[in-house]
Each structure stands twice: as structure tokens, then as C-alpha cells.
Amino acid sequence: MSTSESKAKGKPEIQQTFVRLQNELQALARKIGELESEAEEHTLVLATLDDALAEDPDRKCFRLIGGVLVERTVKEVNPALKTNRDGIQKVIATLAEQYKAKEKDLDAFRRSYNIRPVQ
């Protein structure tokens, strides 16, 4: 097998690896976006509940847990939502680190195979 044949076989593999890395990067970005949106929703709900907590901590509220609507009081739901929001923000931070690492991998791969965007 000649050198040109080995390069020809290597090109599709290089392209597949590059596309896979790009797809992984895009998937991480989508997941981060979804979680940021969810964290923002939690923040909005918490702002509303803070007002209700100041007025009447025993006021009824409803929370969706695993597809089931559950009746609770504001003072019960507020700490749980804060815990969930904080957990989501930790996951976002972890995913952001993974995104940066994956971005570095993609850049290193791009430089090692001299890949340039097609214009």
C-alpha cells in the first residue's frame, strides 16, 4: 500500500473524528443552555415565593415532582427550590469546564491535522 492510499483512508477517519468532536461540543452547549434556562426559571419562582413567604409562610403552593402535582406550603417548597437551583448551577459549572476541555481538544485536533474552515 502506498503512502497516498494510507492518507486517503485516513482522511475519512479524520473527518469523522472532527465531526464527532464538533457534535459533542454542540451537545454540551445545548445542555448548558437548557440548564441555564431551568436555573433562571427557578430564580423567577423563588423571587415570587419570597414575596409569598414574607406575607404568609403557610400559604398553599403546588409543585410538580416527577410529573405529579403535589400540594405543599411556601416554607416547605422554598428551601427545596433553592437546593435544586444550586445543584443546577453546580452542574452548569461542571459542564462549562467540560466544554472548555472539549474545545481545547477540538482546537488541538484542528491544528494537528491543519483543518481550516471551508468558505
CSV table of N, CA, C and O in Angstrom, one decimal:
chain,number,residue,atom,x,y,z
A,1,MET,N,0.8,-1.2,0.0
A,1,MET,CA,0.0,0.0,0.0
A,1,MET,C,0.9,1.2,0.0
A,1,MET,O,1.8,1.4,0.8
A,2,SER,N,0.6,2.2,-0.9
A,2,SER,CA,1.4,3.4,-1.0
A,2,SER,C,1.0,4.4,0.1
A,2,SER,O,0.0,4.3,0.8
A,3,THR,N,1.8,5.4,0.2
A,3,THR,CA,1.5,6.5,1.2
A,3,THR,C,0.2,7.2,0.9
A,3,THR,O,-0.5,7.6,1.8
A,4,SER,N,0.0,7.5,-0.4
A,4,SER,CA,-1.2,8.2,-0.8
A,4,SER,C,-2.5,7.4,-0.4
A,4,SER,O,-3.5,7.9,-0.1
A,5,GLU,N,-2.4,6.0,-0.5
A,5,GLU,CA,-3.6,5.2,-0.1
A,5,GLU,C,-3.8,5.3,1.4
A,5,GLU,O,-5.0,5.3,1.8
A,6,SER,N,-2.8,5.3,2.2
A,6,SER,CA,-2.9,5.4,3.6
A,6,SER,C,-3.5,6.7,4.0
A,6,SER,O,-4.3,6.8,4.9
A,7,LYS,N,-3.1,7.8,3.3
A,7,LYS,CA,-3.6,9.1,3.6
A,7,LYS,C,-5.1,9.2,3.2
A,7,LYS,O,-5.9,9.8,3.9
A,8,ALA,N,-5.5,8.5,2.1
A,8,ALA,CA,-6.8,8.5,1.6
A,8,ALA,C,-7.7,7.8,2.6
A,8,ALA,O,-8.9,8.2,2.9
A,9,LYS,N,-7.2,6.7,3.2
A,9,LYS,CA,-8.0,6.0,4.2
A,9,LYS,C,-8.1,6.9,5.5
A,9,LYS,O,-9.0,6.8,6.3
A,10,GLY,N,-7.1,7.6,5.8
A,10,GLY,CA,-7.0,8.4,7.0
A,10,GLY,C,-7.9,9.6,6.9
A,10,GLY,O,-8.4,10.1,8.0
A,11,LYS,N,-8.2,10.2,5.8
A,11,LYS,CA,-9.0,11.4,5.6
A,11,LYS,C,-10.4,11.2,6.1
A,11,LYS,O,-10.9,12.0,6.9
A,12,PRO,N,-11.1,10.1,5.7
A,12,PRO,CA,-12.5,9.9,6.3
A,12,PRO,C,-12.5,9.7,7.8
A,12,PRO,O,-13.4,10.2,8.5
A,13,GLU,N,-11.5,9.1,8.3
A,13,GLU,CA,-11.4,8.9,9.8
A,13,GLU,C,-11.2,10.2,10.5
A,13,GLU,O,-11.8,10.5,11.5
A,14,ILE,N,-10.3,11.0,9.9
A,14,ILE,CA,-10.0,12.3,10.4
A,14,ILE,C,-11.3,13.2,10.4
A,14,ILE,O,-11.6,13.8,11.4
A,15,GLN,N,-12.0,13.1,9.3
A,15,GLN,CA,-13.2,13.9,9.1
A,15,GLN,C,-14.3,13.4,10.1
A,15,GLN,O,-15.0,14.2,10.8
A,16,GLN,N,-14.4,12.1,10.3
A,16,GLN,CA,-15.4,11.6,11.2
A,16,GLN,C,-15.1,12.0,12.7
A,16,GLN,O,-16.0,12.4,13.4
A,17,THR,N,-13.8,12.0,13.0
A,17,THR,CA,-13.4,12.4,14.4
A,17,THR,C,-13.7,13.8,14.6
A,17,THR,O,-14.2,14.2,15.6
A,18,PHE,N,-13.4,14.7,13.6
A,18,PHE,CA,-13.6,16.1,13.7
A,18,PHE,C,-15.1,16.4,13.9
A,18,PHE,O,-15.5,17.2,14.7
A,19,VAL,N,-15.9,15.7,13.1
A,19,VAL,CA,-17.4,16.0,13.1
A,19,VAL,C,-17.9,15.5,14.5
A,19,VAL,O,-18.7,16.1,15.1
A,20,ARG,N,-17.4,14.3,15.0
A,20,ARG,CA,-17.8,13.8,16.3
A,20,ARG,C,-17.4,14.8,17.4
A,20,ARG,O,-18.3,15.1,18.3
A,21,LEU,N,-16.2,15.4,17.3
A,21,LEU,CA,-15.8,16.4,18.3
A,21,LEU,C,-16.7,17.6,18.3
A,21,LEU,O,-17.1,18.2,19.3
A,22,GLN,N,-17.0,18.1,17.1
A,22,GLN,CA,-17.9,19.2,16.9
A,22,GLN,C,-19.3,18.9,17.5
A,22,GLN,O,-19.9,19.8,18.2
A,23,ASN,N,-19.8,17.7,17.2
A,23,ASN,CA,-21.1,17.4,17.7
A,23,ASN,C,-21.2,17.3,19.2
A,23,ASN,O,-22.1,17.7,19.9
A,24,GLU,N,-20.1,16.7,19.8
A,24,GLU,CA,-20.0,16.7,21.3
A,24,GLU,C,-20.0,18.1,21.9
A,24,GLU,O,-20.7,18.3,22.9
A,25,LEU,N,-19.3,19.0,21.2
A,25,LEU,CA,-19.2,20.4,21.7
A,25,LEU,C,-20.6,21.0,21.6
A,25,LEU,O,-21.0,21.7,22.5
A,26,GLN,N,-21.3,20.8,20.5
A,26,GLN,CA,-22.6,21.4,20.3
A,26,GLN,C,-23.6,20.8,21.4
A,26,GLN,O,-24.5,21.5,21.9
A,27,ALA,N,-23.5,19.5,21.6
A,27,ALA,CA,-24.4,18.8,22.6
A,27,ALA,C,-24.2,19.4,24.0
A,27,ALA,O,-25.1,19.7,24.7
A,28,LEU,N,-22.9,19.7,24.4
A,28,LEU,CA,-22.6,20.3,25.6
A,28,LEU,C,-23.2,21.7,25.7
A,28,LEU,O,-23.8,22.1,26.7
A,29,ALA,N,-23.0,22.4,24.6
A,29,ALA,CA,-23.6,23.8,24.6
A,29,ALA,C,-25.1,23.8,24.7
A,29,ALA,O,-25.6,24.6,25.5
A,30,ARG,N,-25.7,22.9,24.1
A,30,ARG,CA,-27.2,22.8,24.2
A,30,ARG,C,-27.6,22.5,25.6
A,30,ARG,O,-28.5,23.1,26.2
A,31,LYS,N,-26.9,21.5,26.2
A,31,LYS,CA,-27.3,21.1,27.6
A,31,LYS,C,-27.0,22.2,28.6
A,31,LYS,O,-27.9,22.5,29.5
A,32,ILE,N,-26.0,23.0,28.4
A,32,ILE,CA,-25.7,24.1,29.3
A,32,ILE,C,-26.8,25.2,29.1
A,32,ILE,O,-27.3,25.7,30.1
A,33,GLY,N,-27.2,25.4,27.9
A,33,GLY,CA,-28.3,26.3,27.6
A,33,GLY,C,-29.6,25.9,28.3
A,33,GLY,O,-30.3,26.7,28.9
A,34,GLU,N,-29.9,24.6,28.2
A,34,GLU,CA,-31.2,24.1,28.8
A,34,GLU,C,-31.1,24.3,30.3
A,34,GLU,O,-32.1,24.7,30.9
A,35,LEU,N,-30.0,24.0,30.9
A,35,LEU,CA,-29.8,24.1,32.4
A,35,LEU,C,-29.8,25.5,32.8
A,35,LEU,O,-30.4,25.8,33.9
A,36,GLU,N,-29.2,26.4,32.0
A,36,GLU,CA,-29.3,27.8,32.4
A,36,GLU,C,-30.7,28.4,32.4
A,36,GLU,O,-31.1,29.1,33.2
A,37,SER,N,-31.5,27.9,31.4
A,37,SER,CA,-32.9,28.3,31.3
A,37,SER,C,-33.6,27.8,32.5
A,37,SER,O,-34.5,28.5,33.1
A,38,GLU,N,-33.4,26.6,32.9
A,38,GLU,CA,-34.1,26.0,34.0
A,38,GLU,C,-33.7,26.7,35.3
A,38,GLU,O,-34.5,26.9,36.2
A,39,ALA,N,-32.4,27.0,35.5
A,39,ALA,CA,-31.9,27.8,36.7
A,39,ALA,C,-32.6,29.1,36.7
A,39,ALA,O,-33.0,29.6,37.8
A,40,GLU,N,-32.8,29.8,35.6
A,40,GLU,CA,-33.4,31.1,35.5
A,40,GLU,C,-34.9,31.0,35.9
A,40,GLU,O,-35.4,31.8,36.7
A,41,GLU,N,-35.6,29.9,35.5
A,41,GLU,CA,-36.9,29.6,35.9
A,41,GLU,C,-37.0,29.5,37.4
A,41,GLU,O,-37.9,30.0,38.1
A,42,HIS,N,-36.1,28.7,38.0
A,42,HIS,CA,-36.1,28.5,39.4
A,42,HIS,C,-35.9,29.9,40.1
A,42,HIS,O,-36.6,30.1,41.2
A,43,THR,N,-35.0,30.7,39.6
A,43,THR,CA,-34.8,32.0,40.2
A,43,THR,C,-36.1,32.9,40.2
A,43,THR,O,-36.4,33.5,41.2
A,44,LEU,N,-36.8,32.9,39.1
A,44,LEU,CA,-38.0,33.6,39.0
A,44,LEU,C,-39.1,33.1,40.0
A,44,LEU,O,-39.8,33.9,40.6
A,45,VAL,N,-39.2,31.8,40.1
A,45,VAL,CA,-40.2,31.2,41.0
A,45,VAL,C,-39.8,31.5,42.4
A,45,VAL,O,-40.6,31.9,43.3
A,46,LEU,N,-38.5,31.5,42.7
A,46,LEU,CA,-38.0,31.8,44.1
A,46,LEU,C,-38.3,33.3,44.4
A,46,LEU,O,-38.7,33.6,45.6
A,47,ALA,N,-38.2,34.2,43.5
A,47,ALA,CA,-38.5,35.6,43.7
A,47,ALA,C,-40.0,35.7,44.1
A,47,ALA,O,-40.3,36.5,45.0
A,48,THR,N,-40.8,35.0,43.4
A,48,THR,CA,-42.3,35.1,43.6
A,48,THR,C,-42.6,34.5,45.0
A,48,THR,O,-43.4,35.0,45.8
A,49,LEU,N,-41.9,33.3,45.3
A,49,LEU,CA,-42.2,32.7,46.6
A,49,LEU,C,-41.6,33.5,47.8
A,49,LEU,O,-42.2,33.4,48.9
A,50,ASP,N,-40.6,34.3,47.5
A,50,ASP,CA,-40.0,35.1,48.6
A,50,ASP,C,-41.1,36.1,49.1
A,50,ASP,O,-41.2,36.4,50.3
A,51,ASP,N,-41.8,36.7,48.1
A,51,ASP,CA,-42.9,37.6,48.4
A,51,ASP,C,-44.0,36.9,49.2
A,51,ASP,O,-44.5,37.4,50.2
A,52,ALA,N,-44.3,35.7,48.8
A,52,ALA,CA,-45.4,34.9,49.5
A,52,ALA,C,-44.9,34.5,50.8
A,52,ALA,O,-45.7,34.4,51.8
A,53,LEU,N,-43.6,34.2,51.0
A,53,LEU,CA,-43.1,33.7,52.2
A,53,LEU,C,-43.1,34.9,53.3
A,53,LEU,O,-43.4,34.6,54.4
A,54,ALA,N,-42.9,36.1,52.8
A,54,ALA,CA,-43.0,37.2,53.7
A,54,ALA,C,-44.4,37.5,54.2
A,54,ALA,O,-44.6,37.9,55.3
A,55,GLU,N,-45.4,37.3,53.3
A,55,GLU,CA,-46.8,37.5,53.7
A,55,GLU,C,-47.3,36.4,54.5
A,55,GLU,O,-47.9,36.6,55.6
A,56,ASP,N,-47.2,35.1,54.1
A,56,ASP,CA,-47.8,34.0,54.8
A,56,ASP,C,-47.0,32.7,54.4
A,56,ASP,O,-47.2,32.1,53.4
A,57,PRO,N,-46.1,32.3,55.3
A,57,PRO,CA,-45.3,31.1,55.1
A,57,PRO,C,-46.1,29.8,55.0
A,57,PRO,O,-45.7,28.9,54.4
A,58,ASP,N,-47.3,29.8,55.6
A,58,ASP,CA,-48.1,28.6,55.5
A,58,ASP,C,-49.1,28.6,54.3
A,58,ASP,O,-50.0,27.7,54.2
A,59,ARG,N,-48.9,29.5,53.4
A,59,ARG,CA,-49.7,29.6,52.2
A,59,ARG,C,-49.5,28.4,51.3
A,59,ARG,O,-48.4,27.9,51.2
A,60,LYS,N,-50.6,27.9,50.8
A,60,LYS,CA,-50.5,26.7,49.9
A,60,LYS,C,-49.8,27.0,48.6
A,60,LYS,O,-50.0,28.1,48.0
A,61,CYS,N,-49.0,26.1,48.1
A,61,CYS,CA,-48.5,26.2,46.8
A,61,CYS,C,-48.4,24.8,46.2
A,61,CYS,O,-48.5,23.8,46.9
A,62,PHE,N,-48.3,24.7,44.9
A,62,PHE,CA,-48.2,23.4,44.3
A,62,PHE,C,-46.9,23.3,43.5
A,62,PHE,O,-46.4,24.2,42.9
A,63,ARG,N,-46.4,22.1,43.6
A,63,ARG,CA,-45.1,21.8,43.0
A,63,ARG,C,-45.2,20.5,42.1
A,63,ARG,O,-45.8,19.5,42.6
A,64,LEU,N,-44.6,20.5,41.0
A,64,LEU,CA,-44.6,19.4,40.1
A,64,LEU,C,-43.4,18.6,40.4
A,64,LEU,O,-42.2,19.0,40.2
A,65,ILE,N,-43.6,17.3,40.9
A,65,ILE,CA,-42.4,16.5,41.2
A,65,ILE,C,-42.6,15.2,40.4
A,65,ILE,O,-43.6,14.4,40.7
A,66,GLY,N,-41.7,14.9,39.5
A,66,GLY,CA,-41.8,13.7,38.7
A,66,GLY,C,-43.1,13.5,38.0
A,66,GLY,O,-43.6,12.4,37.9
A,67,GLY,N,-43.7,14.6,37.5
A,67,GLY,CA,-45.0,14.5,36.8
A,67,GLY,C,-46.2,14.5,37.7
A,67,GLY,O,-47.3,14.4,37.2
A,68,VAL,N,-46.0,14.6,39.0
A,68,VAL,CA,-47.1,14.6,39.9
A,68,VAL,C,-47.2,15.9,40.6
A,68,VAL,O,-46.2,16.4,41.1
A,69,LEU,N,-48.4,16.5,40.6
A,69,LEU,CA,-48.6,17.8,41.2
A,69,LEU,C,-48.8,17.6,42.7
A,69,LEU,O,-49.8,16.9,43.1
A,70,VAL,N,-48.0,18.2,43.6
A,70,VAL,CA,-48.0,18.0,45.0
A,70,VAL,C,-48.3,19.3,45.7
A,70,VAL,O,-47.8,20.3,45.4
A,71,GLU,N,-49.2,19.2,46.7
A,71,GLU,CA,-49.6,20.4,47.5
A,71,GLU,C,-48.6,20.5,48.7
A,71,GLU,O,-48.4,19.6,49.4
A,72,ARG,N,-48.0,21.7,48.8
A,72,ARG,CA,-47.1,21.9,49.9
A,72,ARG,C,-47.3,23.4,50.4
A,72,ARG,O,-48.2,24.1,49.9
A,73,THR,N,-46.6,23.8,51.4
A,73,THR,CA,-46.6,25.2,51.8
A,73,THR,C,-45.4,25.9,51.3
A,73,THR,O,-44.4,25.3,50.9
A,74,VAL,N,-45.5,27.2,51.2
A,74,VAL,CA,-44.4,28.0,50.7
A,74,VAL,C,-43.1,27.8,51.5
A,74,VAL,O,-42.0,27.6,50.9
A,75,LYS,N,-43.2,27.6,52.8
A,75,LYS,CA,-42.0,27.5,53.6
A,75,LYS,C,-41.4,26.1,53.4
A,75,LYS,O,-40.2,25.9,53.6
A,76,GLU,N,-42.1,25.1,52.9
A,76,GLU,CA,-41.5,23.8,52.5
A,76,GLU,C,-40.9,23.8,51.2
A,76,GLU,O,-39.9,23.1,51.0
A,77,VAL,N,-41.5,24.5,50.2
A,77,VAL,CA,-41.0,24.5,48.9
A,77,VAL,C,-39.8,25.3,48.6
A,77,VAL,O,-38.9,25.0,47.9
A,78,ASN,N,-39.8,26.5,49.3
A,78,ASN,CA,-38.7,27.5,49.1
A,78,ASN,C,-37.3,26.9,49.3
A,78,ASN,O,-36.5,27.0,48.4
A,79,PRO,N,-37.0,26.2,50.4
A,79,PRO,CA,-35.7,25.6,50.5
A,79,PRO,C,-35.3,24.5,49.5
A,79,PRO,O,-34.2,24.4,49.0
A,80,ALA,N,-36.3,23.7,49.1
A,80,ALA,CA,-36.1,22.7,48.1
A,80,ALA,C,-35.8,23.3,46.8
A,80,ALA,O,-34.9,22.8,46.1
A,81,LEU,N,-36.5,24.4,46.4
A,81,LEU,CA,-36.2,25.0,45.1
A,81,LEU,C,-34.8,25.6,45.1
A,81,LEU,O,-34.1,25.6,44.1
A,82,LYS,N,-34.4,26.2,46.3
A,82,LYS,CA,-33.1,26.8,46.4
A,82,LYS,C,-32.0,25.7,46.2
A,82,LYS,O,-31.0,25.9,45.5
A,83,THR,N,-32.2,24.6,46.8
A,83,THR,CA,-31.3,23.4,46.7
A,83,THR,C,-31.2,23.0,45.3
A,83,THR,O,-30.1,22.7,44.8
A,84,ASN,N,-32.4,22.9,44.6
A,84,ASN,CA,-32.4,22.4,43.2
A,84,ASN,C,-31.6,23.4,42.3
A,84,ASN,O,-30.8,23.0,41.5
A,85,ARG,N,-31.9,24.7,42.5
A,85,ARG,CA,-31.2,25.7,41.7
A,85,ARG,C,-29.7,25.7,41.9
A,85,ARG,O,-29.0,25.8,41.0
A,86,ASP,N,-29.3,25.6,43.2
A,86,ASP,CA,-27.9,25.5,43.5
A,86,ASP,C,-27.2,24.3,42.8
A,86,ASP,O,-26.1,24.3,42.3
A,87,GLY,N,-27.9,23.1,42.8
A,87,GLY,CA,-27.5,21.9,42.2
A,87,GLY,C,-27.3,22.1,40.7
A,87,GLY,O,-26.3,21.7,40.1
A,88,ILE,N,-28.3,22.8,40.1
A,88,ILE,CA,-28.3,23.0,38.7
A,88,ILE,C,-27.1,23.9,38.3
A,88,ILE,O,-26.4,23.7,37.3
A,89,GLN,N,-26.8,24.9,39.1
A,89,GLN,CA,-25.7,25.8,38.9
A,89,GLN,C,-24.4,25.1,39.0
A,89,GLN,O,-23.4,25.4,38.2
A,90,LYS,N,-24.3,24.1,39.9
A,90,LYS,CA,-23.1,23.3,40.0
A,90,LYS,C,-22.9,22.5,38.8
A,90,LYS,O,-21.7,22.3,38.3
A,91,VAL,N,-23.9,21.9,38.3
A,91,VAL,CA,-23.9,21.1,37.1
A,91,VAL,C,-23.5,21.9,35.9
A,91,VAL,O,-22.6,21.5,35.1
A,92,ILE,N,-24.0,23.1,35.8
A,92,ILE,CA,-23.6,24.1,34.7
A,92,ILE,C,-22.1,24.4,34.8
A,92,ILE,O,-21.5,24.4,33.8
A,93,ALA,N,-21.6,24.6,36.0
A,93,ALA,CA,-20.2,24.9,36.1
A,93,ALA,C,-19.3,23.7,35.7
A,93,ALA,O,-18.3,23.9,35.0
A,94,THR,N,-19.8,22.5,36.0
A,94,THR,CA,-19.0,21.3,35.6
A,94,THR,C,-19.1,21.1,34.1
A,94,THR,O,-18.1,20.8,33.5
A,95,LEU,N,-20.3,21.3,33.5
A,95,LEU,CA,-20.4,21.2,32.1
A,95,LEU,C,-19.6,22.3,31.3
A,95,LEU,O,-19.0,22.1,30.3
A,96,ALA,N,-19.5,23.5,31.9
A,96,ALA,CA,-18.7,24.6,31.3
A,96,ALA,C,-17.2,24.2,31.3
A,96,ALA,O,-16.5,24.4,30.3
A,97,GLU,N,-16.8,23.5,32.4
A,97,GLU,CA,-15.4,23.1,32.4
A,97,GLU,C,-15.2,22.0,31.3
A,97,GLU,O,-14.1,22.0,30.6
A,98,GLN,N,-16.1,21.1,31.2
A,98,GLN,CA,-16.0,20.0,30.2
A,98,GLN,C,-16.0,20.6,28.8
A,98,GLN,O,-15.3,20.2,27.9
A,99,TYR,N,-16.9,21.7,28.6
A,99,TYR,CA,-16.9,22.4,27.3
A,99,TYR,C,-15.6,23.0,27.0
A,99,TYR,O,-15.1,22.8,25.8
A,100,LYS,N,-15.0,23.6,27.9
A,100,LYS,CA,-13.7,24.3,27.7
A,100,LYS,C,-12.6,23.2,27.3
A,100,LYS,O,-11.8,23.4,26.4
A,101,ALA,N,-12.6,22.1,28.0
A,101,ALA,CA,-11.7,21.0,27.8
A,101,ALA,C,-11.9,20.4,26.4
A,101,ALA,O,-11.0,20.2,25.6
A,102,LYS,N,-13.2,20.2,26.0
A,102,LYS,CA,-13.5,19.7,24.7
A,102,LYS,C,-13.2,20.6,23.6
A,102,LYS,O,-12.7,20.2,22.5
A,103,GLU,N,-13.3,21.9,23.9
A,103,GLU,CA,-12.9,23.0,22.9
A,103,GLU,C,-11.4,23.0,22.7
A,103,GLU,O,-11.0,23.1,21.5
A,104,LYS,N,-10.7,22.8,23.7
A,104,LYS,CA,-9.2,22.7,23.6
A,104,LYS,C,-8.8,21.4,22.8
A,104,LYS,O,-7.9,21.5,22.0
A,105,ASP,N,-9.5,20.3,23.0
A,105,ASP,CA,-9.3,19.1,22.3
A,105,ASP,C,-9.5,19.3,20.8
A,105,ASP,O,-8.8,18.9,19.9
A,106,LEU,N,-10.6,20.0,20.5
A,106,LEU,CA,-11.0,20.2,19.1
A,106,LEU,C,-10.0,21.2,18.5
A,106,LEU,O,-9.6,20.9,17.3
A,107,ASP,N,-9.5,22.2,19.2
A,107,ASP,CA,-8.5,23.1,18.6
A,107,ASP,C,-7.2,22.4,18.4
A,107,ASP,O,-6.6,22.6,17.3
A,108,ALA,N,-6.8,21.5,19.3
A,108,ALA,CA,-5.6,20.8,19.2
A,108,ALA,C,-5.7,19.8,18.0
A,108,ALA,O,-4.8,19.7,17.2
A,109,PHE,N,-6.9,19.2,17.8
A,109,PHE,CA,-7.1,18.3,16.7
A,109,PHE,C,-7.0,19.0,15.4
A,109,PHE,O,-6.4,18.6,14.4
A,110,ARG,N,-7.7,20.2,15.4
A,110,ARG,CA,-7.7,21.1,14.2
A,110,ARG,C,-6.3,21.5,13.8
A,110,ARG,O,-5.9,21.4,12.6
A,111,ARG,N,-5.5,21.9,14.8
A,111,ARG,CA,-4.1,22.3,14.5
A,111,ARG,C,-3.2,21.1,14.1
A,111,ARG,O,-2.4,21.2,13.1
A,112,SER,N,-3.4,19.9,14.7
A,112,SER,CA,-2.6,18.8,14.4
A,112,SER,C,-2.8,18.3,12.9
A,112,SER,O,-1.9,17.7,12.3
A,113,TYR,N,-4.0,18.4,12.4
A,113,TYR,CA,-4.3,18.0,11.1
A,113,TYR,C,-4.5,19.1,10.1
A,113,TYR,O,-4.9,19.0,9.0
A,114,ASN,N,-4.2,20.4,10.5
A,114,ASN,CA,-4.2,21.6,9.7
A,114,ASN,C,-5.6,21.7,9.1
A,114,ASN,O,-5.7,21.9,7.8
A,115,ILE,N,-6.6,21.6,9.9
A,115,ILE,CA,-8.0,21.7,9.4
A,115,ILE,C,-8.4,23.2,9.4
A,115,ILE,O,-8.3,23.9,10.4
A,116,ARG,N,-8.9,23.7,8.3
A,116,ARG,CA,-9.3,25.1,8.2
A,116,ARG,C,-10.8,25.1,7.7
A,116,ARG,O,-11.2,24.2,6.9
A,117,PRO,N,-11.6,26.0,8.2
A,117,PRO,CA,-13.0,26.1,7.8
A,117,PRO,C,-13.1,26.4,6.3
A,117,PRO,O,-12.3,27.1,5.7
A,118,VAL,N,-14.1,25.7,5.7
A,118,VAL,CA,-14.4,26.0,4.2
A,118,VAL,C,-15.2,27.2,4.1
A,118,VAL,O,-16.2,27.4,4.8
A,119,GLN,N,-14.8,28.1,3.2
A,119,GLN,CA,-15.5,29.4,3.0
A,119,GLN,C,-16.2,29.4,1.6
A,119,GLN,O,-15.8,28.9,0.7
